[in-house]
């Protein structure tokens, strides 16, 4: 996706940023300072939405990933050291970051082992080799829920997603079509750019069984609820737009 967005920034006159530090404590100051420049920015970061600054000049979009495959990806990411190998082109900041990430991963391997996901899930208490706190839940990050076992009402989800355009990673072309319709000044030609971009494989591991993925995905029940709601909403949005554009004008 980053490659496709990088292509769009010159076409649609915005600056694409991936290395900015935004968190709850500095979100207001950071976004306010960017707005004062009078320029247009697209910021791609992991974010905790409830702590953010809402303004008529700021639009939030979010990608949700199928809960089981998301957990699988994280499990192997925390045991994969390939992205921590230093290169000659790395600057001091990048070297420091890689060394920090490498140590975190080595600590995970030393403490919890380097089993395959399937082997880990065979343990009676499998969460001991797959440690995550509840704030890792994408629903918690999106909605701000600290008790992620609680299921929000459909009305609450609908109201919240009026402020944030939520897409689906596994249906990214459909998501791209939605963003082209909702925010054309940023995302015009996104679908074309995606189709022209060679997809890069970001990790190498044995695909887990459907049963294992379901077990991982059910760790946070609210994640499944929010994911399925957002997926349904995406399809309904595109269906309405398609009908709107193809239906003949009444005589």
Coordinates of C-alpha atoms in Angstrom, one line a residue:
X1 CA 0.0 0.0 0.0
X2 CA 2.8 2.4 0.9
X3 CA 4.2 2.2 -2.7
X4 CA 0.7 3.0 -4.2
X5 CA 0.3 6.0 -1.8
X6 CA 3.7 7.2 -2.7
X7 CA 2.8 7.3 -6.3
X8 CA -0.4 9.3 -5.6
X9 CA 1.2 12.1 -3.6
X10 CA 2.5 13.8 -6.6
X11 CA -0.6 13.2 -8.7
X12 CA -3.0 14.5 -5.9
X13 CA -0.8 17.1 -4.3
X14 CA -0.2 15.8 -0.8
X15 CA 2.8 14.7 1.3
X16 CA 2.8 11.1 2.4
X17 CA 4.3 10.6 5.9
X18 CA 5.1 7.2 7.5
X19 CA 7.8 8.2 10.1
X20 CA 6.0 10.7 12.3
X21 CA 5.5 10.0 16.0
X22 CA 1.8 10.4 16.9
X23 CA 0.3 9.2 20.2
X24 CA -2.3 10.2 22.6
X25 CA -0.2 12.8 24.4
X26 CA 1.1 14.6 21.4
X27 CA -1.6 14.1 18.8
X28 CA -3.2 17.5 19.2
X29 CA 0.1 19.4 19.0
X30 CA 1.3 17.4 16.1
X31 CA -1.8 17.7 14.0
X32 CA -2.2 21.4 14.9
X33 CA 1.3 22.2 13.7
X34 CA 0.8 20.4 10.4
X35 CA -2.5 22.2 9.8
X36 CA -0.7 25.5 10.2
X37 CA 1.6 24.8 7.3
X38 CA -1.3 25.1 4.8
X39 CA -0.2 21.9 3.1
X40 CA -2.0 18.5 2.7
X41 CA -0.7 15.4 4.4
X42 CA -1.5 11.8 4.4
X43 CA -0.2 10.2 7.6
X44 CA 0.1 6.4 7.8
X45 CA 0.7 5.2 11.4
X46 CA -0.6 2.8 14.0
X47 CA -2.9 5.0 16.0
X48 CA -5.2 4.9 19.0
X49 CA -8.2 6.9 17.6
X50 CA -10.0 7.9 20.8
X51 CA -7.1 10.2 21.8
X52 CA -7.1 12.1 18.6
X53 CA -8.0 15.6 17.5
X54 CA -11.2 15.9 15.5
X55 CA -11.4 18.9 13.2
X56 CA -13.2 19.7 9.9
X57 CA -9.8 19.7 8.2
X58 CA -8.8 16.3 9.5
X59 CA -10.2 13.0 8.1
X60 CA -9.5 9.6 9.7
X61 CA -9.4 6.3 7.8
X62 CA -8.7 2.9 9.2
X63 CA -7.9 -0.6 7.9
X64 CA -9.2 -3.6 9.9
X65 CA -7.6 -7.0 9.4
X66 CA -9.3 -10.4 9.8
X67 CA -8.6 -11.1 13.5
X68 CA -7.1 -14.6 13.0
X69 CA -4.6 -13.7 10.3
X70 CA -3.7 -10.5 12.2
X71 CA -2.8 -12.6 15.3
X72 CA -0.8 -15.0 13.1
X73 CA 1.1 -12.2 11.5
X74 CA 2.0 -10.6 14.8
X75 CA 3.1 -14.0 16.3
X76 CA 5.6 -14.5 13.6
X77 CA 6.7 -10.9 13.4
X78 CA 7.7 -11.0 17.0
X79 CA 10.0 -14.0 16.2
X80 CA 11.4 -12.8 12.9
X81 CA 14.7 -11.0 13.1
X82 CA 15.1 -10.4 9.3
X83 CA 13.9 -6.8 9.6
X84 CA 16.5 -6.0 12.3
X85 CA 19.6 -6.7 10.1
X86 CA 21.7 -3.5 9.8
X87 CA 22.6 -2.2 6.4
X88 CA 25.2 0.3 5.1
X89 CA 22.4 2.8 4.3
X90 CA 21.0 2.8 7.8
X91 CA 21.4 6.1 9.6
X92 CA 22.0 6.4 13.4
X93 CA 18.2 6.7 14.1
X94 CA 17.4 3.6 12.0
X95 CA 20.2 1.6 13.6
X96 CA 19.0 2.6 17.1
X97 CA 15.5 1.5 16.2
X98 CA 16.5 -1.8 14.7
X99 CA 18.7 -2.6 17.8
X100 CA 15.8 -1.8 20.1
X101 CA 13.3 -4.0 18.0
X102 CA 15.9 -6.8 17.8
X103 CA 16.3 -6.9 21.6
X104 CA 12.5 -6.9 22.1
X105 CA 12.2 -9.9 19.8
X106 CA 15.1 -11.8 21.3
X107 CA 13.5 -11.3 24.7
X108 CA 10.2 -12.7 23.4
X109 CA 12.0 -15.8 22.0
X110 CA 14.0 -16.3 25.1
X111 CA 10.9 -16.1 27.3
X112 CA 8.2 -17.7 25.3
X113 CA 10.1 -19.9 22.8
X114 CA 10.3 -20.0 19.0
X115 CA 7.6 -22.5 18.4
X116 CA 5.4 -22.5 15.3
X117 CA 2.0 -21.0 16.0
X118 CA 0.4 -24.4 15.7
X119 CA 2.8 -25.9 18.3
X120 CA 2.1 -23.0 20.6
X121 CA -1.7 -23.4 20.3
X122 CA -1.4 -27.1 21.3
X123 CA -0.4 -26.1 24.8
X124 CA -3.2 -26.2 27.4
X125 CA -2.4 -22.7 28.4
X126 CA -1.3 -21.5 25.0
X127 CA -1.5 -17.8 25.9
X128 CA 1.7 -18.3 27.9
X129 CA 3.7 -18.6 24.6
X130 CA 1.6 -15.9 22.9
X131 CA 1.5 -13.0 25.3
X132 CA -0.6 -9.9 24.4
X133 CA -2.3 -7.4 26.6
X134 CA -5.8 -6.3 25.8
X135 CA -4.8 -3.0 24.3
X136 CA -3.4 -4.9 21.4
X137 CA -7.0 -5.6 20.3
X138 CA -7.8 -3.6 17.2
X139 CA -11.3 -3.0 18.4
X140 CA -9.9 -1.4 21.6
X141 CA -7.6 0.8 19.6
X142 CA -10.4 1.8 17.3
X143 CA -13.2 2.3 19.8
X144 CA -11.3 3.1 23.0
X145 CA -12.9 0.2 25.0
X146 CA -10.8 -1.1 27.8
X147 CA -13.2 -3.9 28.6
X148 CA -12.9 -5.6 25.2
X149 CA -15.3 -8.4 26.2
X150 CA -18.2 -5.9 26.0
X151 CA -20.1 -5.8 22.8
X152 CA -21.1 -2.3 21.6
X153 CA -24.5 -1.8 20.1
X154 CA -25.0 -1.6 16.4
X155 CA -26.1 2.0 16.9
X156 CA -22.9 2.9 18.7
X157 CA -20.8 1.3 15.9
X158 CA -22.7 3.1 13.2
X159 CA -22.3 6.4 15.0
X160 CA -18.6 5.9 15.6
X161 CA -18.0 5.0 12.0
X162 CA -19.6 8.1 10.7
X163 CA -16.4 9.9 11.8
X164 CA -13.9 7.3 10.6
X165 CA -13.9 5.6 7.2
X166 CA -13.1 2.0 8.0
X167 CA -11.8 -0.4 5.3
X168 CA -10.9 -4.1 5.2
X169 CA -7.4 -5.3 4.5
X170 CA -8.5 -8.5 2.8
X171 CA -10.8 -6.5 0.5
X172 CA -8.4 -3.6 -0.2
X173 CA -9.5 -3.0 -3.8
X174 CA -13.1 -2.5 -2.6
X175 CA -11.8 -0.3 0.2
X176 CA -9.8 1.7 -2.3
X177 CA -13.0 2.3 -4.4
X178 CA -14.7 3.6 -1.3
X179 CA -11.9 6.0 -0.5
X180 CA -11.9 7.2 -4.1
X181 CA -15.5 8.1 -3.7
X182 CA -15.3 9.6 -0.2
X183 CA -12.0 11.5 -0.5
X184 CA -11.3 11.9 -4.2
X185 CA -8.9 14.8 -3.7
X186 CA -6.5 12.4 -1.9
X187 CA -7.4 9.0 -3.4
X188 CA -8.3 9.6 -7.0
X189 CA -6.6 6.9 -9.1
X190 CA -5.8 4.7 -6.0
X191 CA -7.3 1.6 -7.6
X192 CA -5.3 2.1 -10.7
X193 CA -2.1 2.6 -8.6
X194 CA -2.7 -0.5 -6.6
X195 CA -3.2 -2.7 -9.6
X196 CA 0.1 -1.4 -11.1
X197 CA 1.9 -2.1 -7.8
X198 CA 3.6 -5.4 -7.3
X199 CA 2.6 -6.8 -3.9
X200 CA 5.6 -7.4 -1.7
X201 CA 5.6 -10.3 0.7
X202 CA 6.4 -9.0 4.2
X203 CA 7.0 -12.3 6.0
X204 CA 7.7 -15.9 5.5
X205 CA 6.0 -18.6 7.6
X206 CA 3.9 -21.7 7.3
X207 CA 0.2 -20.8 6.9
X208 CA -1.7 -21.9 10.0
X209 CA -4.8 -24.1 9.8
X210 CA -8.3 -22.6 9.7
X211 CA -8.9 -24.0 13.2
X212 CA -5.8 -22.3 14.6
X213 CA -6.6 -19.0 13.0
X214 CA -10.1 -19.1 14.4
X215 CA -8.7 -19.8 17.9
X216 CA -6.4 -16.8 17.6
X217 CA -9.1 -14.6 16.2
X218 CA -11.4 -15.4 19.1
X219 CA -8.9 -14.2 21.7
X220 CA -10.7 -10.8 21.5
X221 CA -14.4 -11.4 20.7
X222 CA -15.0 -7.7 20.1
X223 CA -12.5 -7.7 17.3
X224 CA -14.6 -10.2 15.4
X225 CA -17.8 -8.2 16.0
X226 CA -16.2 -4.9 14.8
X227 CA -14.5 -6.6 11.8
X228 CA -17.7 -8.2 10.5
X229 CA -19.7 -5.0 11.1
X230 CA -17.1 -2.9 9.1
X231 CA -17.0 -5.5 6.3
X232 CA -20.8 -5.5 6.0
X233 CA -20.8 -1.7 6.0
X234 CA -18.2 -1.6 3.2
X235 CA -20.3 -3.8 1.0
X236 CA -23.5 -1.9 1.7
X237 CA -21.8 1.4 0.9
X238 CA -20.4 0.2 -2.4
X239 CA -23.8 -1.4 -3.3
X240 CA -25.6 1.9 -2.7
X241 CA -23.1 3.8 -4.7
X242 CA -23.2 1.3 -7.6
X243 CA -27.1 1.6 -7.7
X244 CA -26.9 5.3 -7.5
X245 CA -24.5 5.6 -10.5
X246 CA -26.1 2.9 -12.8
X247 CA -29.8 3.5 -12.2
X248 CA -31.5 5.5 -15.0
X249 CA -32.9 8.9 -14.3
X250 CA -36.7 8.8 -14.0
X251 CA -38.5 10.4 -17.0

